[in-house]
Short mmCIF file of C-alpha atoms in Angstrom, two decimals:
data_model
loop_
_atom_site.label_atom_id
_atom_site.label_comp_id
_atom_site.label_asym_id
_atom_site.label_seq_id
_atom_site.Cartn_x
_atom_site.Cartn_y
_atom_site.Cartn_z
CA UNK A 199 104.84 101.17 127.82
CA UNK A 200 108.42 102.43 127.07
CA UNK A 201 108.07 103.79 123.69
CA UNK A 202 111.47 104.05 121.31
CA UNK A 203 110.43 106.33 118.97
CA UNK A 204 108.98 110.18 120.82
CA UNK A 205 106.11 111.24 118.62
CA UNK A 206 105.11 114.73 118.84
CA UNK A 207 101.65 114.09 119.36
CA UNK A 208 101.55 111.71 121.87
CA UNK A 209 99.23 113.34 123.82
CA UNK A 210 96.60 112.91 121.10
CA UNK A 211 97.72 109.03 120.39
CA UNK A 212 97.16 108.68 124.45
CA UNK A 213 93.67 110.30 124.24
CA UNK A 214 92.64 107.81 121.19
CA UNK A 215 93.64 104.48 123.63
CA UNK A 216 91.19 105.63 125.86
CA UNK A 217 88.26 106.09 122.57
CA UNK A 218 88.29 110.11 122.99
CA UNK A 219 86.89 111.02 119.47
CA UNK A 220 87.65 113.97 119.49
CA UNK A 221 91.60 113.29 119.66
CA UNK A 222 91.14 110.66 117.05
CA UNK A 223 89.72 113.68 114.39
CA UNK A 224 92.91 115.65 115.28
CA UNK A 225 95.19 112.24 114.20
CA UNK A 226 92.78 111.88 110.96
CA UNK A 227 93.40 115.54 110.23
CA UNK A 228 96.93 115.14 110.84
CA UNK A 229 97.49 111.92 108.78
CA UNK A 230 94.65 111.65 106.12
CA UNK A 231 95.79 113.61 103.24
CA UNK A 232 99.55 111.65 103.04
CA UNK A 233 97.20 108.04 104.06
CA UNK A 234 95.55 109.39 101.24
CA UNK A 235 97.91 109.59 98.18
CA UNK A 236 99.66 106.22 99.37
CA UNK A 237 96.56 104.32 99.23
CA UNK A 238 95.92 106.03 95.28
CA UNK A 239 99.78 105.42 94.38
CA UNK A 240 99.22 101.86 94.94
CA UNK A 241 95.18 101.14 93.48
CA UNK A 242 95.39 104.52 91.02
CA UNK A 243 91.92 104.85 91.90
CA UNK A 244 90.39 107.87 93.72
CA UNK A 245 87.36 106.32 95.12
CA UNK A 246 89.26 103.46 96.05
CA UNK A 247 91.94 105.14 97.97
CA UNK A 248 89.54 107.00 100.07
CA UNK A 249 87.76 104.07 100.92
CA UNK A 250 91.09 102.65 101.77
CA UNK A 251 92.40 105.05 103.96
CA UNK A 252 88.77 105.47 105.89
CA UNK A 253 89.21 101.60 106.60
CA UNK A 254 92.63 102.18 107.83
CA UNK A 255 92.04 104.86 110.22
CA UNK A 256 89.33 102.69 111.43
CA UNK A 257 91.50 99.42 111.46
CA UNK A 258 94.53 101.58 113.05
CA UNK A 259 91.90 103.30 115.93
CA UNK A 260 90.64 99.89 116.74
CA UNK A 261 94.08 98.51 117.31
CA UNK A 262 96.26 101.52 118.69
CA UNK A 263 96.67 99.74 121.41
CA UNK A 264 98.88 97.39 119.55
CA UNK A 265 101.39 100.74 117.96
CA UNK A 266 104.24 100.12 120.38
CA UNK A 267 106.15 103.25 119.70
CA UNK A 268 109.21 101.77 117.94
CA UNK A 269 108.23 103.61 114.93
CA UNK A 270 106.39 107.19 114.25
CA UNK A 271 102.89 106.92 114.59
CA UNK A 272 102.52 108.14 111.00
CA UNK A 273 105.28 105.18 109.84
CA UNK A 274 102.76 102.89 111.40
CA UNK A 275 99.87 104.15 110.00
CA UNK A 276 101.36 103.82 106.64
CA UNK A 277 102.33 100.35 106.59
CA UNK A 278 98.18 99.57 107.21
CA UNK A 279 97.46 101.75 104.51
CA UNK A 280 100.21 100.52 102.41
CA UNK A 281 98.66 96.08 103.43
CA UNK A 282 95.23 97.48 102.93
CA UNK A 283 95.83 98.77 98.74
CA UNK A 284 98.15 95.73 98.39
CA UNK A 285 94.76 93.64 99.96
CA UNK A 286 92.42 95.62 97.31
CA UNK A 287 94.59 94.55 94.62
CA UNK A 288 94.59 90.84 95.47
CA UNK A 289 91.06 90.85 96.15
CA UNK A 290 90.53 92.68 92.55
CA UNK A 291 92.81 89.82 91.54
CA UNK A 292 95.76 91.72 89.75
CA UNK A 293 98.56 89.76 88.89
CA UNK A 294 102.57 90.73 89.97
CA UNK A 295 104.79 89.05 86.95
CA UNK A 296 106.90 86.31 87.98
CA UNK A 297 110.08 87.14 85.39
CA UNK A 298 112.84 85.43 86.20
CA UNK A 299 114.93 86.25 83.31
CA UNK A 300 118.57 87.97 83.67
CA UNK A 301 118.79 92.10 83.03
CA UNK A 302 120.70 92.64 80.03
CA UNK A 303 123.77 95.38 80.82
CA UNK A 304 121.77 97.66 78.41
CA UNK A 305 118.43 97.48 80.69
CA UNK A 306 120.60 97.68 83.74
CA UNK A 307 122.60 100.83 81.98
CA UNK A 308 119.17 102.69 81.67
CA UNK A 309 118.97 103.99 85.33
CA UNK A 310 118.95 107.66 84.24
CA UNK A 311 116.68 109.78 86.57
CA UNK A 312 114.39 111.97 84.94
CA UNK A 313 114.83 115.80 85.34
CA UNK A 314 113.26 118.96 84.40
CA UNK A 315 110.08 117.45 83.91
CA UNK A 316 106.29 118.98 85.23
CA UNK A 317 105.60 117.11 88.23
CA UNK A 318 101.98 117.05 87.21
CA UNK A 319 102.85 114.97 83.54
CA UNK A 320 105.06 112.64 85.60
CA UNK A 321 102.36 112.04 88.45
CA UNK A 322 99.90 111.22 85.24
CA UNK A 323 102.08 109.07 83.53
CA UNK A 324 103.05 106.77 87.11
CA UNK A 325 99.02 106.71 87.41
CA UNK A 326 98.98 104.91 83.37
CA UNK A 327 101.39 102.37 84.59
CA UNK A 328 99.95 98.92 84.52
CA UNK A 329 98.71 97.88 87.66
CA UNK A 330 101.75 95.85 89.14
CA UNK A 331 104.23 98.12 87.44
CA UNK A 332 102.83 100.94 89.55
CA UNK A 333 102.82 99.15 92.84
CA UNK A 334 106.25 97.88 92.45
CA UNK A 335 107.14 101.67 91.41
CA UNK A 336 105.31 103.49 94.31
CA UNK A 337 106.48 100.55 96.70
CA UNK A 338 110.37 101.24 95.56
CA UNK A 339 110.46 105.04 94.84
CA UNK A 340 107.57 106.52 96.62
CA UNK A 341 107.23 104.52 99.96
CA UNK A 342 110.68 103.37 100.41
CA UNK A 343 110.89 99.76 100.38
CA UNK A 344 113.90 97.65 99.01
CA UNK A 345 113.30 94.79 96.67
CA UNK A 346 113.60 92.17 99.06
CA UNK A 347 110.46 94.01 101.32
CA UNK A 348 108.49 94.12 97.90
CA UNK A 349 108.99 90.63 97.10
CA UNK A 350 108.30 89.56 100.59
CA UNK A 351 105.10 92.05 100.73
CA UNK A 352 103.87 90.58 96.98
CA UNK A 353 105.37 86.81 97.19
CA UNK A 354 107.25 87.18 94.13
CA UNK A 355 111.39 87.13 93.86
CA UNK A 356 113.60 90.19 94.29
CA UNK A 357 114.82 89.70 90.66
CA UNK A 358 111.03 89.90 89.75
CA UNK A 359 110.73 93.19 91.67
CA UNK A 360 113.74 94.48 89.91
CA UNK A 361 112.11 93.41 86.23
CA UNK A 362 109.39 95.03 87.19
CA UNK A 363 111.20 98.11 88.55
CA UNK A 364 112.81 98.43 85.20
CA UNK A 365 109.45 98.11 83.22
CA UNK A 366 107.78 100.50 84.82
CA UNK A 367 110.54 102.96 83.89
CA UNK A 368 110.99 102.12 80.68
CA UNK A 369 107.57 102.73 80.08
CA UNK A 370 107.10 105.71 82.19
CA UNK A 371 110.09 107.16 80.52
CA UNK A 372 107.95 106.28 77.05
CA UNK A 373 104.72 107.81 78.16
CA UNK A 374 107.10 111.17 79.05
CA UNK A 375 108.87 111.35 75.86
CA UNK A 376 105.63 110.73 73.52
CA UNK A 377 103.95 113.52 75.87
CA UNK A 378 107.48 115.71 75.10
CA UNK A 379 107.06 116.89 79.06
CA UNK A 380 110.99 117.37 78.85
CA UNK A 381 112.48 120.72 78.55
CA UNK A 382 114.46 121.40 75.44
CA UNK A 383 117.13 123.82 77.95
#
């Protein structure tokens, strides 16, 4: 197999095709902390993000056969942790707004990034978002997807994904200013 993409630790992604165990602790060492926080960006749940990311280092060992190389291993990995929380969420039934309406230039104008702010308070408030806010938030900002991958991923439009986008700011940007995280400088 001519892989694209040279990962560094081939030699252990070799040794899991062939079931060596011990070579697939050394990937789950490597990988599970990061599999980790993506699969609690998405659900906000601790207990449900480790159960997510133990069923996707199982899902990913039984099918590493399929990882053709065009990405990094760990890009790979990702994207099943990143289908497995959006698979929770279905299952648990949550709900991605359909809002179609038009951005006002005011909305649109409020694209200000947040600065000077304790990581910590802004990692709290993301994890108060509501539920779809937060995955369209992590999706965008955290994971890197445009909004034409989100709306694909959550079958809703791209000018959904952008509401949404803009909601979740708004009120993240609320939940910081009523916790007065910014600094006065």
């Amino acid at each position: 197999m001519d892989a694209l993409y040279k990962n560094i630790h081939q030699d252990l992604i070799d040794r899991c095709r062939q079931g060596d165990r011990e070579a697939q602790f050394g990937i789950y060492k490597l990988y599970y902390k990061s599999m980790y926080n993506t699969g609690l960006r998405i659900t906000g749940n601790e207990c449900d993000a480790e159960d997510i990311m133990q069923e996707s280092f199982l899902s990913a060992f039984s099918r590493i056969n399929s990882y053709e190389g065009k990405v990094s291993f760990g890009a790979w990995l990702k994207k099943i942790v990143i289908n497995r929380s959006l698979d929770y969420l279905r299952k648990r039934k949550i709900a991605f707004e359909e809002i179609d309406e038009k951005l006002t230039d005011e909305e649109a104008d409020q694209d200000e990034e947040v600065t000077q702010t304790d990581i910590s308070k802004v990692k709290e408030a993301i994890m108060k978002l509501p539920e779809g806010y937060r995955v369209v938030f992590s999706l965008y900002y955290l994971e890197g997807y445009d909004h034409d991958e989100i709306a694909a991923i959550l079958k809703v439009s791209s000018g959904s994904s952008r509401s949404q986008l803009l909601r979740a700011k708004k009120k993240l940007k609320s939940y910081l200013t009523n916790e007065q995280v910014f600094s006065m400088n």
